Short mmCIF file of N, CA and C and ligand atoms in Angstrom, two decimals:
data_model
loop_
_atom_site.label_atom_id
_atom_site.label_comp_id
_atom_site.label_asym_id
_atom_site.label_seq_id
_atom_site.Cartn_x
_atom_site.Cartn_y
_atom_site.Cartn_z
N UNK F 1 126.43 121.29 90.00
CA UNK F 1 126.18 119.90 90.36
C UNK F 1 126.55 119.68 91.82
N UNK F 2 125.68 119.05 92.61
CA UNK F 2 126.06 118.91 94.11
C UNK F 2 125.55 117.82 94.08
N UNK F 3 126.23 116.57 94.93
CA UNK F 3 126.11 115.06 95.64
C UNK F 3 125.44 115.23 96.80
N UNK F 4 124.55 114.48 96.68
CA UNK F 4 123.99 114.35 98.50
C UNK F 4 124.41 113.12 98.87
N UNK F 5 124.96 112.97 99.98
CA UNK F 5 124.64 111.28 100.60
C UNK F 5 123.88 110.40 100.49
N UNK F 6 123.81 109.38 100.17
CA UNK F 6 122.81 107.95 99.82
C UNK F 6 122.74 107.21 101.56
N UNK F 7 121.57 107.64 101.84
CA UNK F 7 121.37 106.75 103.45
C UNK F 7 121.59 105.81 103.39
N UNK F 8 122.23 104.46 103.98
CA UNK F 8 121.73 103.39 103.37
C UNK F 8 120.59 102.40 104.71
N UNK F 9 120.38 101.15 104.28
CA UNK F 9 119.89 100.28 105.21
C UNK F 9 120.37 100.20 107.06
N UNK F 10 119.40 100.61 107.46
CA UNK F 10 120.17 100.29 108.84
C UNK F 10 119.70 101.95 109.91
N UNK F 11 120.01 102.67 108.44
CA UNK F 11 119.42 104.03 108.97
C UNK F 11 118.00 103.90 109.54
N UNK F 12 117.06 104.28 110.59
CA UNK F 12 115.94 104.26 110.59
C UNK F 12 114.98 105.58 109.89
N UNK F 13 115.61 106.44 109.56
CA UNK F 13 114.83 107.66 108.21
C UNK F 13 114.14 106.95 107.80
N UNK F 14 114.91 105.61 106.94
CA UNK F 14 114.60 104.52 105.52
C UNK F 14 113.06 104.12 106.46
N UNK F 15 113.10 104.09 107.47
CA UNK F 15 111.49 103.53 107.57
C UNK F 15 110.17 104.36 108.33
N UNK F 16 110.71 105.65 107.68
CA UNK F 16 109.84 106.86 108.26
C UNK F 16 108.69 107.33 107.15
N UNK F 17 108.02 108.16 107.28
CA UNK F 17 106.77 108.23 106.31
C UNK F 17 106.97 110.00 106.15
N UNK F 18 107.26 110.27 104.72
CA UNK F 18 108.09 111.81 104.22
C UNK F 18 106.54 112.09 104.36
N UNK F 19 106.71 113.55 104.73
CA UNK F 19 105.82 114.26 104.41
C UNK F 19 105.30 115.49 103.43
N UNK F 20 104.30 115.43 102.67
CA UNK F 20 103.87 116.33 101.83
C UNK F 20 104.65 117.38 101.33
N UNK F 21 105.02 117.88 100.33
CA UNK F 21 105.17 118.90 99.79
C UNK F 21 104.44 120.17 99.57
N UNK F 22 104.79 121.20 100.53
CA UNK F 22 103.47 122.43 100.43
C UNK F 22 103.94 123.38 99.78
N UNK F 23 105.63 123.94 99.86
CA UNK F 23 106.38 125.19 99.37
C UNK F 23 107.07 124.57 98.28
N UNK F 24 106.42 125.19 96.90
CA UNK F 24 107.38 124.62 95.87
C UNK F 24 108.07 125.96 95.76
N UNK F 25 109.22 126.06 95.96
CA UNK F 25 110.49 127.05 96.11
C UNK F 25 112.01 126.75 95.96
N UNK F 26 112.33 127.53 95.69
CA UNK F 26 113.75 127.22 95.31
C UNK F 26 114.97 125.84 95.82
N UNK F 27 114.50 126.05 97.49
CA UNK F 27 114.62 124.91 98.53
C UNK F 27 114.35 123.69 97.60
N UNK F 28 113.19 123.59 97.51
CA UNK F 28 112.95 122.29 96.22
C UNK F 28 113.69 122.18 95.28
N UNK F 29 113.61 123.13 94.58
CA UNK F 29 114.09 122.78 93.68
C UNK F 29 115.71 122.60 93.19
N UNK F 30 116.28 123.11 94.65
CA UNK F 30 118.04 122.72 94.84
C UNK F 30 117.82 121.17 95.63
N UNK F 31 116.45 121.22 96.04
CA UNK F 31 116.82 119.39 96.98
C UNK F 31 116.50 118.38 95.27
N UNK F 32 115.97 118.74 94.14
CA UNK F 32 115.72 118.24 92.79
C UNK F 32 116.69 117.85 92.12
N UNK F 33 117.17 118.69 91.92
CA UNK F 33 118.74 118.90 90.95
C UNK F 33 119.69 118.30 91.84
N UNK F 34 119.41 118.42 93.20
CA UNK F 34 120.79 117.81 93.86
C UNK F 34 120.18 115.91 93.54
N UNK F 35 118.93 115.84 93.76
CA UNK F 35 118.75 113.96 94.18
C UNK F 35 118.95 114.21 92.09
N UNK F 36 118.96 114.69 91.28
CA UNK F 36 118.75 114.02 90.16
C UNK F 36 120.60 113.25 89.93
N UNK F 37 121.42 114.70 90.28
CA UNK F 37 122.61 114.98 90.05
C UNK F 37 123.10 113.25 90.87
N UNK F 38 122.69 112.90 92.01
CA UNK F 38 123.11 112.44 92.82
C UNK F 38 122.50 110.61 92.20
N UNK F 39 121.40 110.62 91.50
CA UNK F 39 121.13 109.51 91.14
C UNK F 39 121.62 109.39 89.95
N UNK F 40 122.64 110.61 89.06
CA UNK F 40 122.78 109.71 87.94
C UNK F 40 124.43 109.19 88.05
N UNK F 41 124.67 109.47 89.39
CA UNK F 41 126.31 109.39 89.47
C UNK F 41 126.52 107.86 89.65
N UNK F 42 125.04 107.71 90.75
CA UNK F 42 125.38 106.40 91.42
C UNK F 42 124.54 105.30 89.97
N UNK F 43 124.25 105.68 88.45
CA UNK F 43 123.84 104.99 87.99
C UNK F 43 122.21 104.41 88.25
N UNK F 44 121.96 105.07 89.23
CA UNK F 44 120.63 104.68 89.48
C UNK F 44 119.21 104.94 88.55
N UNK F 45 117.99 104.54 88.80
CA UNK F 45 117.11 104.72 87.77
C UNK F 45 115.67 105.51 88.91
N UNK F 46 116.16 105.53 89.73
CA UNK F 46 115.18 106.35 90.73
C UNK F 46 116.21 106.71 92.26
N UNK F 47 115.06 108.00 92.59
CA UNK F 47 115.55 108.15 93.98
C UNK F 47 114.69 109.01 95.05
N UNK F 48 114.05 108.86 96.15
CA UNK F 48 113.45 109.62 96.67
C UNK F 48 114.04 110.16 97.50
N UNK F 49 113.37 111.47 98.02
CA UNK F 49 114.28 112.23 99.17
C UNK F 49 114.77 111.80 100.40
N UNK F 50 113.93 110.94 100.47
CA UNK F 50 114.15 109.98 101.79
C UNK F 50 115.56 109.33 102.13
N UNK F 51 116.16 108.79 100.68
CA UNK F 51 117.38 108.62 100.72
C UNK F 51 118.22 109.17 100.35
N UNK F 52 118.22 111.02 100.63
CA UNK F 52 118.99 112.01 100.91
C UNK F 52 118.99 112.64 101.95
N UNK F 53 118.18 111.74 103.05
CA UNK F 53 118.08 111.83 104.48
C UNK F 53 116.90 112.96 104.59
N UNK F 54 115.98 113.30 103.74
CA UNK F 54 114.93 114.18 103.37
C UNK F 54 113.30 113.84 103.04
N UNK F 55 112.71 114.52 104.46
CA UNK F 55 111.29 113.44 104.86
C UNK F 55 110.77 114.33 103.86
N UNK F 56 110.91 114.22 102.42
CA UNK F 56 109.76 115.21 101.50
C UNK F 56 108.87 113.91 100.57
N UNK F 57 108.25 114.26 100.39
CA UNK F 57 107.31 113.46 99.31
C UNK F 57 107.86 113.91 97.99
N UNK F 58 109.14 113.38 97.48
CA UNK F 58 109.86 114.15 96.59
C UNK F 58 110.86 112.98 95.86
N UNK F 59 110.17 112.23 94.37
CA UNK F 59 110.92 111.62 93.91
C UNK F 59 111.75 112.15 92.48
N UNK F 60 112.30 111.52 92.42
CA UNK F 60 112.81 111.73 90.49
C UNK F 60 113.51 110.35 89.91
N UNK F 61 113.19 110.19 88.95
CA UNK F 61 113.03 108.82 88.10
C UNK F 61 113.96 109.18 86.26
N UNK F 62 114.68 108.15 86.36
CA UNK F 62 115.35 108.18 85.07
C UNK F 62 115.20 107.08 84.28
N UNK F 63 114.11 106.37 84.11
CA UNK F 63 114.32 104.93 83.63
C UNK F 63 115.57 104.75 82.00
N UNK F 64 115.89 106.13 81.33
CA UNK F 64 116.52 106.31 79.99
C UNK F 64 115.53 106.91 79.30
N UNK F 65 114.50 107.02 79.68
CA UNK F 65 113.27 108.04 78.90
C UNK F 65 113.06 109.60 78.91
N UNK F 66 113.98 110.04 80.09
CA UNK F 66 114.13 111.38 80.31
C UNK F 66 113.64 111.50 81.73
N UNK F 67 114.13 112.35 82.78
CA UNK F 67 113.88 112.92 83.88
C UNK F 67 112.44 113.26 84.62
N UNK F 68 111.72 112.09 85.60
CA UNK F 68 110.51 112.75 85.85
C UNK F 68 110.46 112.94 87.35
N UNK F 69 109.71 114.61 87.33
CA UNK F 69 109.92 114.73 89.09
C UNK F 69 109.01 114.62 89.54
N UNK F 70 108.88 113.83 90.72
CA UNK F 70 107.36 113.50 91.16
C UNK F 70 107.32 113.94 92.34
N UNK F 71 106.21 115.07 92.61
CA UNK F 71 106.29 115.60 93.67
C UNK F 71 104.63 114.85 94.41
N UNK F 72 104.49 114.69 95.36
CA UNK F 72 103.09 114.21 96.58
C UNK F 72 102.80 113.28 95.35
N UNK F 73 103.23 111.89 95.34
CA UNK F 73 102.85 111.31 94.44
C UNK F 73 101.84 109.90 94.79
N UNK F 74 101.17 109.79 94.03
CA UNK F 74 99.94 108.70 94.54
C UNK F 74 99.92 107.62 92.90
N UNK F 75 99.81 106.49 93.52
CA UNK F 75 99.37 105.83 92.23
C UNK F 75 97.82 105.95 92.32
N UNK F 76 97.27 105.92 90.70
CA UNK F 76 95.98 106.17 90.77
C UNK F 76 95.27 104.87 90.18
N UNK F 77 96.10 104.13 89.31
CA UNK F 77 95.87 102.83 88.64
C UNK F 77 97.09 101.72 88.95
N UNK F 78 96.67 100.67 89.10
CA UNK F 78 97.80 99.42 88.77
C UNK F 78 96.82 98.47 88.27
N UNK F 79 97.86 97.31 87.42
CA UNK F 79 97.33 96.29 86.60
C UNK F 79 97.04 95.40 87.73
N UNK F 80 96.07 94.26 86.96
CA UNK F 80 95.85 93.44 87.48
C UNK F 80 97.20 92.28 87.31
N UNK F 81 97.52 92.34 86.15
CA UNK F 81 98.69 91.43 85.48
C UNK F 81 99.99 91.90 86.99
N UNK F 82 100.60 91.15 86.87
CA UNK F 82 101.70 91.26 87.70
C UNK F 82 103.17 91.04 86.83
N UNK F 83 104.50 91.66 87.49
CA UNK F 83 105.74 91.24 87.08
C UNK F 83 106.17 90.85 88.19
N UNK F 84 107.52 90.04 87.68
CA UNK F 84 108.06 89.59 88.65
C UNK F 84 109.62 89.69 88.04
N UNK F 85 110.50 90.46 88.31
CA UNK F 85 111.52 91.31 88.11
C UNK F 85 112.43 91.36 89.12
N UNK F 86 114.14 91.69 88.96
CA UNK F 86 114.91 91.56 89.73
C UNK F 86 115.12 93.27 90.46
N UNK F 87 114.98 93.45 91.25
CA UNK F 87 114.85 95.29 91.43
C UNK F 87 116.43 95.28 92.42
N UNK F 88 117.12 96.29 92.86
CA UNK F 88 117.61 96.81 93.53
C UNK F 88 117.41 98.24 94.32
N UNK F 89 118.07 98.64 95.00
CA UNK F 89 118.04 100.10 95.69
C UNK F 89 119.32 100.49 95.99
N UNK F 90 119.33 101.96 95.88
CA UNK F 90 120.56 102.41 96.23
C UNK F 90 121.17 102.76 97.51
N UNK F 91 120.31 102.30 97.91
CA UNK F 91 120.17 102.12 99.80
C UNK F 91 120.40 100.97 100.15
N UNK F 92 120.76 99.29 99.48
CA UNK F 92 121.03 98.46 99.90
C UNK F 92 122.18 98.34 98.85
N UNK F 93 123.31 98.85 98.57
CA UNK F 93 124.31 99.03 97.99
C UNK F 93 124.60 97.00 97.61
N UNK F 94 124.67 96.50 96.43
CA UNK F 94 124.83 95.21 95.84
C UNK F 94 124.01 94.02 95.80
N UNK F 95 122.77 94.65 96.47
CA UNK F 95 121.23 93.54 97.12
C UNK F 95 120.77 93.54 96.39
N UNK F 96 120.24 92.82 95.62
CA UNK F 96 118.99 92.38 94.77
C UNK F 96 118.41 91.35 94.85
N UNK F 97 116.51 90.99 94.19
CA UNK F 97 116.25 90.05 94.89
C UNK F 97 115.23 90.26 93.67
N UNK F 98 114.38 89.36 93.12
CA UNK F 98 112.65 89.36 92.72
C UNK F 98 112.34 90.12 93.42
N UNK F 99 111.26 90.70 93.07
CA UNK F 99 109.71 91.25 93.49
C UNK F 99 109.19 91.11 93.00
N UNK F 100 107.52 91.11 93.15
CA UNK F 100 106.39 91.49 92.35
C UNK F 100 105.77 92.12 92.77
N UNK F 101 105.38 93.30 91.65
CA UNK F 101 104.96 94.21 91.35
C UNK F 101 103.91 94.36 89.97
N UNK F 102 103.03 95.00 90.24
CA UNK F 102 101.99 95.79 89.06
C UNK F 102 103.15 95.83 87.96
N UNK F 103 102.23 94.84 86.53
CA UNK F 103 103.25 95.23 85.05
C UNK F 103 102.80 96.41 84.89
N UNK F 104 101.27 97.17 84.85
CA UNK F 104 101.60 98.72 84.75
C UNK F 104 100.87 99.79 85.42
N UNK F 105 101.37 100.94 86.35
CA UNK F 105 100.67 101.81 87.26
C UNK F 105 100.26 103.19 86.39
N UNK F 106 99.36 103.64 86.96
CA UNK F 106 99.27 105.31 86.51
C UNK F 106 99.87 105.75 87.85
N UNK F 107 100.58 106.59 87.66
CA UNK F 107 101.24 107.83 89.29
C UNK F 107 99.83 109.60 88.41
N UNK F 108 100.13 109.69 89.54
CA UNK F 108 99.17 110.87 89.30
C UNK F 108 100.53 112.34 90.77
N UNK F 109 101.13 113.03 90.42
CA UNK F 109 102.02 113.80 91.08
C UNK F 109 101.90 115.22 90.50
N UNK F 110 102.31 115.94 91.24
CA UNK F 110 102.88 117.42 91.73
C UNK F 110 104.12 117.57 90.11
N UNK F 111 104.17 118.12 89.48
CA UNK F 111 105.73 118.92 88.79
C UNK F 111 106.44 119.53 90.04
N UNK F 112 107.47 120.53 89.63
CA UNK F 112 108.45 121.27 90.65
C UNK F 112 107.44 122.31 90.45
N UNK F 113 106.45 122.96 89.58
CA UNK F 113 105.87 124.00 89.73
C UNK F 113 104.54 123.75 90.06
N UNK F 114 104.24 122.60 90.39
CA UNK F 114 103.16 122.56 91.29
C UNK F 114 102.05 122.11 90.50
N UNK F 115 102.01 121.63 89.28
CA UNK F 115 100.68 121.21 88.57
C UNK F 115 100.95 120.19 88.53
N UNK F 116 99.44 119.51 88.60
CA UNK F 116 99.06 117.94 88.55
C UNK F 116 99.35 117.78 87.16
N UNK F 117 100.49 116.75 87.07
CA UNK F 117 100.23 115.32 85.77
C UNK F 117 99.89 113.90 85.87
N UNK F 118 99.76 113.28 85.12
CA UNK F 118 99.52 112.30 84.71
C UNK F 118 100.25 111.08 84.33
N UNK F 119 101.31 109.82 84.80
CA UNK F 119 102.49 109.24 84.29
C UNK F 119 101.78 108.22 83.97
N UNK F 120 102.46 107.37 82.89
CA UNK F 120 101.72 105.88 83.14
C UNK F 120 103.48 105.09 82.65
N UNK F 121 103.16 103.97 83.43
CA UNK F 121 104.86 103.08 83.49
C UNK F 121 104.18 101.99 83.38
N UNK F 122 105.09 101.35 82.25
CA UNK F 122 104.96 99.75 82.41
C UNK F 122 106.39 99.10 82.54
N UNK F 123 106.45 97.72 82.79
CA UNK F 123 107.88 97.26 83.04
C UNK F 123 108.24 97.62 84.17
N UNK F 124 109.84 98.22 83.53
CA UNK F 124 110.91 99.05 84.30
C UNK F 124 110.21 100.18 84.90
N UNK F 125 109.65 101.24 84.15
CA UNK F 125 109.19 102.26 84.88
C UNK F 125 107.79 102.43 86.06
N UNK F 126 107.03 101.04 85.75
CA UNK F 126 105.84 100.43 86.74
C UNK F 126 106.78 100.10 88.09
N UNK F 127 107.84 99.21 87.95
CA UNK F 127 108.65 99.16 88.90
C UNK F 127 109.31 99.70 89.55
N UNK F 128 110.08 101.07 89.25
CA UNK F 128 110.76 101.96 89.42
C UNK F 128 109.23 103.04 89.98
N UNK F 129 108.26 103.13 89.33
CA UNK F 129 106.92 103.83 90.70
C UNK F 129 106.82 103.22 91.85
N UNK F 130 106.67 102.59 91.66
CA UNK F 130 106.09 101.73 93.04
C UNK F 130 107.20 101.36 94.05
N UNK F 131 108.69 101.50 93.20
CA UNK F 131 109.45 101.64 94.70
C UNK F 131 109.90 103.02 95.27
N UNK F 132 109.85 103.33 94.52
CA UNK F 132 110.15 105.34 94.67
C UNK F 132 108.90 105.65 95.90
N UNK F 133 107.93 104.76 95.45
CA UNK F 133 106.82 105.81 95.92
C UNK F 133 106.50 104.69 97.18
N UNK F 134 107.26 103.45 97.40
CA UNK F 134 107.16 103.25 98.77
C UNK F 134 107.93 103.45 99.75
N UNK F 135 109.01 104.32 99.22
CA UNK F 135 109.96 104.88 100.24
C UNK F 135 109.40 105.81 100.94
N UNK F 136 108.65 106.58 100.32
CA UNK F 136 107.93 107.70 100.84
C UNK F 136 107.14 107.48 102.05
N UNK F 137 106.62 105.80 102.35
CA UNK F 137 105.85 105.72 103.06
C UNK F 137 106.88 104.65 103.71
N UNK F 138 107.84 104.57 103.79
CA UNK F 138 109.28 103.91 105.10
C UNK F 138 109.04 102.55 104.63
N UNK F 139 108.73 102.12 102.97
CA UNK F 139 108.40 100.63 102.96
C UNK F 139 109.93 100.41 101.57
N UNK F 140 111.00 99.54 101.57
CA UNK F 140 111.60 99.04 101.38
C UNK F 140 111.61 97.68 100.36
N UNK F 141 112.23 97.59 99.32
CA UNK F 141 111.68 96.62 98.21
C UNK F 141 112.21 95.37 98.68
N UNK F 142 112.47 95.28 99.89
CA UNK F 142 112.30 94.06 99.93
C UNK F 142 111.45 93.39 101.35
N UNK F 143 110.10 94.30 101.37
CA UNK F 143 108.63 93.79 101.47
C UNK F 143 108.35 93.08 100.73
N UNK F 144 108.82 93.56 99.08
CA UNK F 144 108.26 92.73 98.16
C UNK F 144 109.11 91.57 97.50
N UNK F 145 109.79 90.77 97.83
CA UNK F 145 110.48 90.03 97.07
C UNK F 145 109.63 88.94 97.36
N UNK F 146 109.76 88.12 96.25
CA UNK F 146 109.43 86.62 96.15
C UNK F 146 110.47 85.65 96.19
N UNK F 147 111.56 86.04 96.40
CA UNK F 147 112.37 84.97 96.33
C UNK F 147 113.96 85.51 97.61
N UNK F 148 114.87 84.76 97.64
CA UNK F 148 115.92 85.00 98.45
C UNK F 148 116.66 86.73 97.86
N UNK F 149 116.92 87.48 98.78
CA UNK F 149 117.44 88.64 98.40
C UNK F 149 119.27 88.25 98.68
N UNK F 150 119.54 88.79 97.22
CA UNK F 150 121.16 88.30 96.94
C UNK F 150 122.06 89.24 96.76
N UNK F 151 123.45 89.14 97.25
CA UNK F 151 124.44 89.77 97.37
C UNK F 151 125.51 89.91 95.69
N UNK F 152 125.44 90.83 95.60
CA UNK F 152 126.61 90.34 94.44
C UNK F 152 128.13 91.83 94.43
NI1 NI R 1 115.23 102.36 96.63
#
């Protein structure tokens, strides 16, 4: 088990655009196990590499359903229906705020061994895609809030 550092807000990484995943290799798969190890300490329900200071297109997601690693990940579907949900990040350590977001996406991603699957999330896990997967591109959930972002 190894901890990586959690970047937080303020860093400018947080608003950089990771790039692609080409070598699925061991490298990966110790930067995997380290962000999984590292998101379940901090309680979290997602985490991309980005906020292990790591420009990879490289998430992993725990909503309580089991471990998914999403490697070059693209949504391929979102609803028309919308949520509007309280989200946080582990990069703005006690911030939370509304957003809205798609009630449900398809992600279409990479495994650690390199084959295309297929995810589909509704809720929590629609929400938990779509912020994972806008870190990747230096965008921050609170682009999306609808309402005052709060301290607690
Ligand atoms: Ni986040």
């Amino acid at each position: 088990m190894a901890l990586r550092k959690i970047v937080t807000l303020g860093d400018p990484i947080l608003t950089k655009k990771s790039r692609r995943v080409e070598k699925f290799d061991e490298r990966l798969f110790t930067l995997l196990d380290d962000m999984k190890d590292t998101m379940r300490n901090q309680n979290g329900v997602g985490l991309a590499a980005v906020q292990v200071g790591v420009l990879k297109r490289a998430v992993v997601i725990d909503c309580g359903d089991g471990l998914i690693e999403l490697i070059n990940p693209e949504i391929t579907e979102a609803s028309g229906e919308l949520q509007h949900e309280q989200e946080g990040c582990l990069s703005l350590p006690g911030k939370f705020g509304v957003t809205e977001r798609p009630k449900s996406v398809i992600v279409k991603a990479q495994n650690r061994n390199g084959q295309w699957c297929f995810y589909k999330g509704e809720d929590l896990k629609a929400r938990c895609f779509c912020h994972e997967l806008d870190h990747l591109d230096g965008i921050i959930f609170t682009s999306h809030l609808t309402g005052p972002l709060e301290t607690y």
